[in-house]
PDB file of C-alpha atoms in Angstrom:
ATOM      1  CA  MET A 147     192.027 118.700 110.900  1.00  0.00           C
ATOM      2  CA  CYS A 148     189.797 118.699 107.845  1.00  0.00           C
ATOM      3  CA  ALA A 149     185.996 118.418 107.899  1.00  0.00           C
ATOM      4  CA  ALA A 150     186.064 114.647 107.352  1.00  0.00           C
ATOM      5  CA  ASP A 151     188.495 114.188 110.259  1.00  0.00           C
ATOM      6  CA  LEU A 152     186.243 116.152 112.616  1.00  0.00           C
ATOM      7  CA  VAL A 153     183.094 114.299 111.569  1.00  0.00           C
ATOM      8  CA  HIS A 154     184.835 110.935 111.974  1.00  0.00           C
ATOM      9  CA  THR A 155     186.210 111.877 115.418  1.00  0.00           C
ATOM     10  CA  ILE A 156     182.853 113.069 116.714  1.00  0.00           C
ATOM     11  CA  HIS A 157     180.985 110.097 115.275  1.00  0.00           C
ATOM     12  CA  GLY A 158     183.424 107.763 117.021  1.00  0.00           C
ATOM     13  CA  ALA A 159     182.814 109.540 120.324  1.00  0.00           C
ATOM     14  CA  GLU A 160     179.039 109.227 119.901  1.00  0.00           C
ATOM     15  CA  GLN A 161     179.223 105.499 119.258  1.00  0.00           C
ATOM     16  CA  GLN A 162     181.667 104.899 122.091  1.00  0.00           C
ATOM     17  CA  SER A 163     179.627 106.841 124.642  1.00  0.00           C
ATOM     18  CA  GLN A 164     176.464 104.937 123.777  1.00  0.00           C
ATOM     19  CA  ALA A 165     178.246 101.574 123.864  1.00  0.00           C
ATOM     20  CA  GLN A 166     179.822 102.349 127.253  1.00  0.00           C
ATOM     21  CA  MET A 167     176.475 103.433 128.647  1.00  0.00           C
ATOM     22  CA  GLN A 168     174.947 100.094 127.628  1.00  0.00           C
ATOM     23  CA  GLN A 169     177.867  98.042 128.965  1.00  0.00           C
ATOM     24  CA  GLN A 170     178.670  99.897 132.197  1.00  0.00           C
ATOM     25  CA  GLY A 171     175.415 101.600 133.017  1.00  0.00           C
ATOM     26  CA  VAL A 172     174.938 105.185 134.182  1.00  0.00           C
ATOM     27  CA  THR A 173     178.032 106.329 136.055  1.00  0.00           C
ATOM     28  CA  VAL A 174     179.633 109.735 136.397  1.00  0.00           C
ATOM     29  CA  GLU A 175     182.271 108.728 133.873  1.00  0.00           C
ATOM     30  CA  THR A 176     179.897 107.344 131.242  1.00  0.00           C
ATOM     31  CA  SER A 177     177.555 110.296 131.789  1.00  0.00           C
ATOM     32  CA  ARG A 178     180.377 112.776 131.243  1.00  0.00           C
ATOM     33  CA  ASP A 179     181.437 110.937 128.089  1.00  0.00           C
ATOM     34  CA  MET A 180     177.903 111.133 126.717  1.00  0.00           C
ATOM     35  CA  HIS A 181     177.676 114.812 127.656  1.00  0.00           C
ATOM     36  CA  ASP A 182     180.913 115.500 125.788  1.00  0.00           C
ATOM     37  CA  ALA A 183     179.822 113.540 122.726  1.00  0.00           C
ATOM     38  CA  ALA A 184     176.529 115.446 122.604  1.00  0.00           C
ATOM     39  CA  LEU A 185     178.341 118.758 123.023  1.00  0.00           C
ATOM     40  CA  ALA A 186     180.795 117.884 120.236  1.00  0.00           C
ATOM     41  CA  ALA A 187     177.920 116.854 117.970  1.00  0.00           C
ATOM     42  CA  MET A 188     176.334 120.264 118.534  1.00  0.00           C
ATOM     43  CA  ILE A 189     179.548 122.107 117.696  1.00  0.00           C
ATOM     44  CA  PHE A 190     180.260 120.194 114.481  1.00  0.00           C
ATOM     45  CA  SER A 191     178.959 117.293 112.382  1.00  0.00           C
ATOM     46  CA  HIS A 192     175.146 117.100 112.614  1.00  0.00           C
ATOM     47  CA  LEU A 193     174.514 120.842 112.300  1.00  0.00           C
ATOM     48  CA  PRO A 194     176.157 123.744 110.533  1.00  0.00           C
ATOM     49  CA  PRO A 195     178.515 125.065 113.237  1.00  0.00           C
ATOM     50  CA  VAL A 196     176.226 126.966 115.611  1.00  0.00           C
ATOM     51  CA  ARG A 197     177.714 129.949 117.404  1.00  0.00           C
ATOM     52  CA  LEU A 198     179.313 129.101 120.714  1.00  0.00           C
ATOM     53  CA  SER A 199     177.237 131.763 122.509  1.00  0.00           C
ATOM     54  CA  CYS A 200     174.062 129.969 121.399  1.00  0.00           C
ATOM     55  CA  ILE A 201     175.336 126.580 122.586  1.00  0.00           C
ATOM     56  CA  ARG A 202     176.398 127.978 125.975  1.00  0.00           C
ATOM     57  CA  SER A 203     173.033 129.648 126.547  1.00  0.00           C
ATOM     58  CA  LEU A 204     170.889 126.708 125.401  1.00  0.00           C
ATOM     59  CA  VAL A 205     168.471 125.703 128.163  1.00  0.00           C
ATOM     60  CA  GLY A 206     166.935 122.246 128.435  1.00  0.00           C
ATOM     61  CA  PRO A 207     163.316 121.135 128.085  1.00  0.00           C
ATOM     62  CA  ALA A 208     162.847 120.920 131.864  1.00  0.00           C
ATOM     63  CA  TYR A 209     163.591 124.608 132.426  1.00  0.00           C
ATOM     64  CA  LEU A 210     160.345 126.576 132.719  1.00  0.00           C
ATOM     65  CA  GLY A 211     161.681 129.890 134.006  1.00  0.00           C
ATOM     66  CA  PRO A 212     162.099 133.233 132.254  1.00  0.00           C
ATOM     67  CA  CYS A 213     164.629 133.968 129.535  1.00  0.00           C
ATOM     68  CA  LEU A 214     168.131 134.019 130.991  1.00  0.00           C
ATOM     69  CA  HIS A 215     169.632 136.361 128.407  1.00  0.00           C
ATOM     70  CA  PRO A 216     170.777 139.442 130.382  1.00  0.00           C
ATOM     71  CA  ASP A 217     169.585 141.977 127.782  1.00  0.00           C
ATOM     72  CA  CYS A 218     166.228 140.377 126.963  1.00  0.00           C
ATOM     73  CA  LYS A 219     163.207 142.622 127.541  1.00  0.00           C
ATOM     74  CA  GLU A 220     160.577 140.418 125.900  1.00  0.00           C
ATOM     75  CA  PRO A 221     158.222 139.098 128.627  1.00  0.00           C
ATOM     76  CA  SER A 222     157.186 136.069 126.575  1.00  0.00           C
ATOM     77  CA  CYS A 223     160.693 135.090 125.445  1.00  0.00           C
ATOM     78  CA  GLU A 224     161.807 131.606 126.483  1.00  0.00           C
ATOM     79  CA  GLY A 225     165.437 132.159 125.542  1.00  0.00           C
ATOM     80  CA  ASN A 226     167.674 129.924 123.489  1.00  0.00           C
ATOM     81  CA  ARG A 227     165.974 126.598 124.073  1.00  0.00           C
ATOM     82  CA  LEU A 228     166.056 122.908 123.255  1.00  0.00           C
ATOM     83  CA  SER A 229     162.490 121.588 123.288  1.00  0.00           C
ATOM     84  CA  ILE A 230     160.934 118.149 122.995  1.00  0.00           C
ATOM     85  CA  MET A 231     158.048 118.490 120.551  1.00  0.00           C
ATOM     86  CA  SER A 232     157.136 114.805 120.534  1.00  0.00           C
ATOM     87  CA  GLU A 233     158.289 111.703 122.372  1.00  0.00           C
ATOM     88  CA  SER A 234     156.985 109.154 119.858  1.00  0.00           C
ATOM     89  CA  PRO A 235     158.260 109.624 117.305  1.00  0.00           C
ATOM     90  CA  LEU A 236     161.006 111.647 118.932  1.00  0.00           C
ATOM     91  CA  LEU A 237     161.105 115.215 117.661  1.00  0.00           C
ATOM     92  CA  MET A 238     163.286 117.911 119.217  1.00  0.00           C
ATOM     93  CA  ARG A 239     163.555 121.542 118.189  1.00  0.00           C
ATOM     94  CA  ILE A 240     166.128 124.262 118.787  1.00  0.00           C
ATOM     95  CA  SER A 241     164.999 127.892 118.926  1.00  0.00           C
ATOM     96  CA  LEU A 242     167.597 130.659 119.063  1.00  0.00           C
ATOM     97  CA  PRO A 243     166.036 134.109 119.491  1.00  0.00           C
ATOM     98  CA  HIS A 244     169.303 135.426 120.879  1.00  0.00           C
ATOM     99  CA  HIS A 245     172.090 135.294 118.334  1.00  0.00           C
ATOM    100  CA  LYS A 246     174.622 137.765 117.001  1.00  0.00           C
ATOM    101  CA  ASN A 247     172.488 139.055 114.131  1.00  0.00           C
ATOM    102  CA  ALA A 248     169.127 139.023 115.938  1.00  0.00           C
ATOM    103  CA  ARG A 249     168.820 142.807 115.932  1.00  0.00           C
ATOM    104  CA  LYS A 250     170.076 143.141 112.358  1.00  0.00           C
ATOM    105  CA  TRP A 251     167.559 140.535 111.185  1.00  0.00           C
ATOM    106  CA  GLY A 252     164.626 142.283 112.866  1.00  0.00           C
ATOM    107  CA  LYS A 253     164.576 139.838 115.805  1.00  0.00           C
ATOM    108  CA  ALA A 254     164.180 136.859 113.479  1.00  0.00           C
ATOM    109  CA  VAL A 255     164.574 133.568 115.358  1.00  0.00           C
ATOM    110  CA  ILE A 256     166.901 130.818 114.147  1.00  0.00           C
ATOM    111  CA  GLU A 257     164.787 127.695 114.542  1.00  0.00           C
ATOM    112  CA  PHE A 258     165.081 124.141 113.258  1.00  0.00           C
ATOM    113  CA  ASP A 259     164.198 120.548 114.089  1.00  0.00           C
ATOM    114  CA  VAL A 260     167.105 118.489 115.383  1.00  0.00           C
ATOM    115  CA  PRO A 261     168.271 115.618 113.123  1.00  0.00           C
ATOM    116  CA  SER A 262     167.072 112.247 114.395  1.00  0.00           C
ATOM    117  CA  ASP A 263     170.498 110.820 115.351  1.00  0.00           C
ATOM    118  CA  LEU A 264     171.457 113.930 117.296  1.00  0.00           C
ATOM    119  CA  ALA A 265     167.987 114.120 118.869  1.00  0.00           C
ATOM    120  CA  GLN A 266     168.324 110.555 120.141  1.00  0.00           C
ATOM    121  CA  LEU A 267     171.741 111.299 121.608  1.00  0.00           C
ATOM    122  CA  LEU A 268     170.519 114.470 123.320  1.00  0.00           C
ATOM    123  CA  HIS A 269     167.372 112.768 124.589  1.00  0.00           C
ATOM    124  CA  THR A 270     169.389 109.951 126.151  1.00  0.00           C
ATOM    125  CA  TYR A 271     171.864 112.363 127.741  1.00  0.00           C
ATOM    126  CA  LEU A 272     169.126 114.610 129.171  1.00  0.00           C
ATOM    127  CA  GLY A 273     167.708 111.662 131.122  1.00  0.00           C
ATOM    128  CA  ALA A 274     169.636 109.641 133.694  1.00  0.00           C
ATOM    129  CA  PRO A 275     173.163 110.717 132.574  1.00  0.00           C
ATOM    130  CA  ARG A 276     172.487 114.421 133.130  1.00  0.00           C
ATOM    131  CA  LYS A 277     170.834 113.703 136.471  1.00  0.00           C
ATOM    132  CA  ALA A 278     173.893 111.684 137.505  1.00  0.00           C
ATOM    133  CA  LEU A 279     176.164 114.615 136.718  1.00  0.00           C
ATOM    134  CA  LEU A 280     173.976 117.082 138.612  1.00  0.00           C
ATOM    135  CA  GLU A 281     173.853 114.806 141.664  1.00  0.00           C
ATOM    136  CA  HIS A 282     177.609 114.288 141.475  1.00  0.00           C
ATOM    137  CA  HIS A 283     178.065 118.040 141.690  1.00  0.00           C
ATOM    138  CA  LEU A 284     175.434 118.325 144.451  1.00  0.00           C
ATOM    139  CA  LEU A 285     173.041 120.188 142.166  1.00  0.00           C
ATOM    140  CA  ILE A 286     169.975 118.065 142.658  1.00  0.00           C
ATOM    141  CA  GLY A 287     167.181 118.415 140.117  1.00  0.00           C
ATOM    142  CA  ASP A 288     167.478 121.157 137.533  1.00  0.00           C
ATOM    143  CA  ALA A 289     169.528 123.712 139.442  1.00  0.00           C
ATOM    144  CA  CYS A 290     171.628 124.065 136.282  1.00  0.00           C
ATOM    145  CA  PRO A 291     169.164 125.058 133.554  1.00  0.00           C
ATOM    146  CA  TYR A 292     171.620 124.750 130.703  1.00  0.00           C
ATOM    147  CA  VAL A 293     171.929 121.685 128.502  1.00  0.00           C
ATOM    148  CA  PHE A 294     175.721 121.595 128.761  1.00  0.00           C
ATOM    149  CA  MET A 295     177.810 122.049 131.888  1.00  0.00           C
ATOM    150  CA  ASP A 296     181.423 122.308 132.934  1.00  0.00           C
ATOM    151  CA  MET A 297     183.310 119.910 135.212  1.00  0.00           C
ATOM    152  CA  HIS A 298     181.696 121.555 138.244  1.00  0.00           C
ATOM    153  CA  GLY A 299     178.129 121.105 137.071  1.00  0.00           C
ATOM    154  CA  ARG A 300     177.669 124.744 136.096  1.00  0.00           C
ATOM    155  CA  GLY A 301     176.831 126.292 132.750  1.00  0.00           C
ATOM    156  CA  PHE A 302     179.715 127.494 130.635  1.00  0.00           C
ATOM    157  CA  VAL A 303     179.658 131.097 131.804  1.00  0.00           C
ATOM    158  CA  ALA A 304     182.262 132.328 129.315  1.00  0.00           C
ATOM    159  CA  ALA A 305     183.210 131.454 125.764  1.00  0.00           C
ATOM    160  CA  ALA A 306     186.828 130.992 126.804  1.00  0.00           C
ATOM    161  CA  VAL A 307     185.839 128.279 129.293  1.00  0.00           C
ATOM    162  CA  LEU A 308     183.919 126.309 126.681  1.00  0.00           C
ATOM    163  CA  THR A 309     186.688 126.827 124.113  1.00  0.00           C
ATOM    164  CA  LEU A 310     189.284 125.370 126.477  1.00  0.00           C
ATOM    165  CA  TYR A 311     186.943 122.498 127.380  1.00  0.00           C
ATOM    166  CA  TRP A 312     186.422 121.684 123.688  1.00  0.00           C
ATOM    167  CA  GLN A 313     190.143 121.869 122.905  1.00  0.00           C
ATOM    168  CA  LYS A 314     191.028 119.469 125.719  1.00  0.00           C
ATOM    169  CA  TRP A 315     188.324 117.066 124.600  1.00  0.00           C
ATOM    170  CA  LEU A 316     189.503 117.181 120.988  1.00  0.00           C
ATOM    171  CA  VAL A 317     193.100 116.439 122.018  1.00  0.00           C
ATOM    172  CA  SER A 318     191.892 113.545 124.170  1.00  0.00           C
ATOM    173  CA  ARG A 319     190.316 112.079 121.042  1.00  0.00           C
ATOM    174  CA  GLY A 320     193.568 112.300 119.095  1.00  0.00           C
ATOM    175  CA  GLY A 321     192.876 115.639 117.434  1.00  0.00           C
ATOM    176  CA  VAL A 322     194.573 119.013 117.546  1.00  0.00           C
ATOM    177  CA  PRO A 323     193.578 121.826 119.947  1.00  0.00           C
ATOM    178  CA  MET A 324     191.625 123.907 117.443  1.00  0.00           C
ATOM    179  CA  ASN A 325     189.022 126.309 118.770  1.00  0.00           C
ATOM    180  CA  PRO A 326     185.378 126.277 117.633  1.00  0.00           C
ATOM    181  CA  SER A 327     185.822 129.284 115.335  1.00  0.00           C
ATOM    182  CA  MET A 328     188.450 127.287 113.452  1.00  0.00           C
ATOM    183  CA  CYS A 329     185.869 124.528 113.068  1.00  0.00           C
ATOM    184  CA  ARG A 330     183.608 127.082 111.418  1.00  0.00           C
ATOM    185  CA  GLN A 331     186.450 127.930 109.052  1.00  0.00           C
ATOM    186  CA  VAL A 332     186.947 124.242 108.267  1.00  0.00           C
ATOM    187  CA  PHE A 333     183.255 123.877 107.475  1.00  0.00           C
ATOM    188  CA  VAL A 334     183.090 126.957 105.256  1.00  0.00           C
ATOM    189  CA  ASP A 335     186.298 125.991 103.472  1.00  0.00           C
ATOM    190  CA  GLU A 336     184.786 122.613 102.560  1.00  0.00           C
ATOM    191  CA  ARG A 337     181.450 124.082 101.467  1.00  0.00           C
ATOM    192  CA  GLN A 338     183.133 126.696  99.260  1.00  0.00           C
ATOM    193  CA  SER A 339     185.717 124.365  97.723  1.00  0.00           C
ATOM    194  CA  ASP A 340     185.461 123.017  94.176  1.00  0.00           C
ATOM    195  CA  SER A 341     185.250 119.495  95.620  1.00  0.00           C
ATOM    196  CA  ALA A 342     182.478 120.202  98.158  1.00  0.00           C
ATOM    197  CA  THR A 343     180.384 117.189  99.125  1.00  0.00           C
ATOM    198  CA  ALA A 344     176.643 117.348  98.507  1.00  0.00           C
ATOM    199  CA  GLY A 345     175.070 118.904 101.577  1.00  0.00           C
ATOM    200  CA  PRO A 346     173.181 121.943 102.842  1.00  0.00           C
ATOM    201  CA  SER A 347     172.639 125.088 100.818  1.00  0.00           C
ATOM    202  CA  ASN A 348     175.196 127.746 101.608  1.00  0.00           C
ATOM    203  CA  GLN A 349     172.489 130.274 102.436  1.00  0.00           C
ATOM    204  CA  GLY A 350     170.736 127.943 104.885  1.00  0.00           C
ATOM    205  CA  ALA A 351     173.978 126.815 106.515  1.00  0.00           C
ATOM    206  CA  ALA A 352     175.097 130.415 106.938  1.00  0.00           C
ATOM    207  CA  MET A 353     171.773 131.279 108.599  1.00  0.00           C
ATOM    208  CA  VAL A 354     172.117 128.480 111.151  1.00  0.00           C
ATOM    209  CA  MET A 355     175.647 129.735 111.809  1.00  0.00           C
ATOM    210  CA  GLY A 356     174.182 133.160 112.546  1.00  0.00           C
ATOM    211  CA  HIS A 357     175.446 135.176 109.585  1.00  0.00           C
ATOM    212  CA  SER A 358     175.335 135.298 105.777  1.00  0.00           C
ATOM    213  CA  VAL A 359     177.195 133.771 102.846  1.00  0.00           C
ATOM    214  CA  LYS A 360     178.718 137.199 102.215  1.00  0.00           C
ATOM    215  CA  GLN A 361     180.314 137.052 105.655  1.00  0.00           C
ATOM    216  CA  TRP A 362     181.816 133.653 104.827  1.00  0.00           C
ATOM    217  CA  ASP A 363     184.187 135.271 102.342  1.00  0.00           C
ATOM    218  CA  LYS A 364     185.186 137.959 104.823  1.00  0.00           C
ATOM    219  CA  TRP A 365     185.620 136.010 108.059  1.00  0.00           C
ATOM    220  CA  TYR A 366     185.659 132.244 107.617  1.00  0.00           C
ATOM    221  CA  ASP A 367     186.686 131.208 104.109  1.00  0.00           C
ATOM    222  CA  MET A 368     190.469 131.334 104.402  1.00  0.00           C
ATOM    223  CA  GLN A 369     190.894 129.965 100.884  1.00  0.00           C
ATOM    224  CA  TYR A 370     188.583 132.523  99.258  1.00  0.00           C
ATOM    225  CA  HIS A 371     191.274 134.718  97.693  1.00  0.00           C
ATOM    226  CA  PRO A 372     193.744 131.915  96.848  1.00  0.00           C
ATOM    227  CA  ARG A 373     190.899 129.939  95.269  1.00  0.00           C
ATOM    228  CA  LEU A 374     189.774 132.890  93.129  1.00  0.00           C
ATOM    229  CA  ALA A 375     193.354 133.497  92.039  1.00  0.00           C
ATOM    230  CA  GLN A 376     193.898 129.855  91.119  1.00  0.00           C
ATOM    231  CA  ASN A 377     190.577 129.675  89.267  1.00  0.00           C
ATOM    232  CA  ALA A 378     191.583 132.747  87.287  1.00  0.00           C
ATOM    233  CA  VAL A 379     194.946 131.252  86.364  1.00  0.00           C
ATOM    234  CA  ASP A 380     193.329 127.947  85.405  1.00  0.00           C
ATOM    235  CA  GLY A 381     190.719 129.773  83.357  1.00  0.00           C
ATOM    236  CA  MET A 382     193.399 131.669  81.479  1.00  0.00           C
ATOM    237  CA  GLN A 383     194.576 128.434  79.919  1.00  0.00           C
ATOM    238  CA  SER A 384     191.263 127.804  78.161  1.00  0.00           C
ATOM    239  CA  TRP A 385     191.157 131.492  77.224  1.00  0.00           C
ATOM    240  CA  ARG A 386     194.635 131.240  75.728  1.00  0.00           C
ATOM    241  CA  ALA A 387     193.681 128.112  73.796  1.00  0.00           C
ATOM    242  CA  ALA A 388     190.598 129.909  72.425  1.00  0.00           C
ATOM    243  CA  MET A 389     192.734 132.853  71.341  1.00  0.00           C
ATOM    244  CA  LEU A 390     195.122 130.534  69.509  1.00  0.00           C
ATOM    245  CA  GLN A 391     192.236 128.710  67.877  1.00  0.00           C
ATOM    246  CA  SER A 392     190.534 131.886  66.688  1.00  0.00           C
ATOM    247  CA  HIS A 393     193.822 133.173  65.290  1.00  0.00           C
ATOM    248  CA  THR A 394     194.311 129.925  63.361  1.00  0.00           C
ATOM    249  CA  LEU A 395     190.805 130.023  61.896  1.00  0.00           C
ATOM    250  CA  ALA A 396     190.780 133.654  60.830  1.00  0.00           C
ATOM    251  CA  ALA A 397     194.413 134.680  60.436  1.00  0.00           C
ATOM    252  CA  PRO A 398     195.042 137.322  57.701  1.00  0.00           C
ATOM    253  CA  ASP A 399     198.027 137.255  55.326  1.00  0.00           C
ATOM    254  CA  LEU A 400     200.405 139.008  57.617  1.00  0.00           C
ATOM    255  CA  THR A 401     203.999 140.001  57.212  1.00  0.00           C
ATOM    256  CA  LEU A 402     206.163 141.268  60.018  1.00  0.00           C
ATOM    257  CA  SER A 403     208.499 144.165  59.711  1.00  0.00           C
ATOM    258  CA  THR A 404     210.492 146.316  62.054  1.00  0.00           C
ATOM    259  CA  ALA A 405     210.884 150.031  62.187  1.00  0.00           C
ATOM    260  CA  LEU A 406     214.496 150.825  62.887  1.00  0.00           C
ATOM    261  CA  HIS A 407     213.765 154.198  64.357  1.00  0.00           C
ATOM    262  CA  CYS A 408     211.873 152.780  67.350  1.00  0.00           C
ATOM    263  CA  GLY A 409     212.591 149.047  67.547  1.00  0.00           C
ATOM    264  CA  HIS A 410     208.859 148.049  67.512  1.00  0.00           C
ATOM    265  CA  VAL A 411     207.565 145.063  65.567  1.00  0.00           C
ATOM    266  CA  LEU A 412     204.933 146.330  63.120  1.00  0.00           C
ATOM    267  CA  VAL A 413     202.224 144.469  61.245  1.00  0.00           C
ATOM    268  CA  SER A 414     201.053 145.203  57.691  1.00  0.00           C
ATOM    269  CA  ASP A 415     198.240 143.477  55.829  1.00  0.00           C
ATOM    270  CA  SER A 416     200.174 143.090  52.576  1.00  0.00           C
ATOM    271  CA  GLU A 417     203.650 143.349  51.223  1.00  0.00           C
ATOM    272  CA  GLU A 418     202.735 146.592  49.395  1.00  0.00           C
ATOM    273  CA  SER A 419     201.522 148.328  52.551  1.00  0.00           C
ATOM    274  CA  GLN A 420     203.627 151.042  54.028  1.00  0.00           C
ATOM    275  CA  TYR A 421     205.191 150.513  57.410  1.00  0.00           C
ATOM    276  CA  GLN A 422     202.910 151.732  60.175  1.00  0.00           C
ATOM    277  CA  SER A 423     204.274 154.611  62.126  1.00  0.00           C
ATOM    278  CA  CYS A 424     204.706 154.607  65.894  1.00  0.00           C
ATOM    279  CA  CYS A 425     202.821 156.936  68.151  1.00  0.00           C
ATOM    280  CA  SER A 426     205.957 158.868  68.872  1.00  0.00           C
ATOM    281  CA  ASP A 427     209.507 159.086  67.614  1.00  0.00           C
ATOM    282  CA  SER A 428     210.722 160.518  70.854  1.00  0.00           C
ATOM    283  CA  ASP A 429     212.506 158.806  73.721  1.00  0.00           C
ATOM    284  CA  SER A 430     209.329 159.067  75.811  1.00  0.00           C
ATOM    285  CA  ASP A 431     207.992 156.041  73.968  1.00  0.00           C
ATOM    286  CA  ILE A 432     210.832 153.986  75.336  1.00  0.00           C
ATOM    287  CA  ASP A 433     210.096 155.256  78.822  1.00  0.00           C
ATOM    288  CA  ILE A 434     206.520 154.001  78.557  1.00  0.00           C
ATOM    289  CA  GLU A 435     207.703 150.560  77.557  1.00  0.00           C
ATOM    290  CA  LEU A 436     210.099 150.394  80.463  1.00  0.00           C
ATOM    291  CA  ASP A 437     207.338 151.285  82.924  1.00  0.00           C
TER     292      ASP A 437
END
């Protein structure tokens, strides 16, 4: 699936989940559909593809406990969190102090305001639909602190569990079972292509993804080397045309001659000029040519 296919699939799921919620009300089924649409929208489409570890560990606005990251030693840390900054107008913010490059970046936090469409979807899901899912799984209230939960009402404890969940959902929507890291590759491939659509800066998108543009070439941009090779070949054609043009504009009066002792084609500037000599009359010259 290309980037446009993924965006179209996820957008369709968002619209369908909201329409079903309006038509059928809050049920376990409609709540799960809205949960899945919100999860998909977090993985791809509205945001540069956030790392799966950040999505799994994202706690909701209602959670007021300590940071749940097992290695966190900061007493004031609130963990990877989705917060409601304002209800009217709706403003939600995601803060990710725990990401892969947190230590390398000097504990810099990845933080951004959620786009309005995604914020509205998340806000709706975090209300009655999420409560319906928790009650269905006998976890009344906020026993599950995480924004997203598996089919048993628990947080996605392992990346493999969320990966499988995402793949099954994607297939159910008519897609192929690609894992989230492949979605990151799809995104980077589109951003780095010659036909990239106007969008985020590469540096900013890479930061939200938890790495750098330099890492794109190494880990995610599968077309990096083929694209460079093709650009070089394409560029050679204009270079060749320039060489031909310059030769036409400034060509000297040249005559071609051959030296029988070596078989090389030699160039002299006039008919009276002596044949140029080769570097060597020995057989070693032939060996160099063959190499």
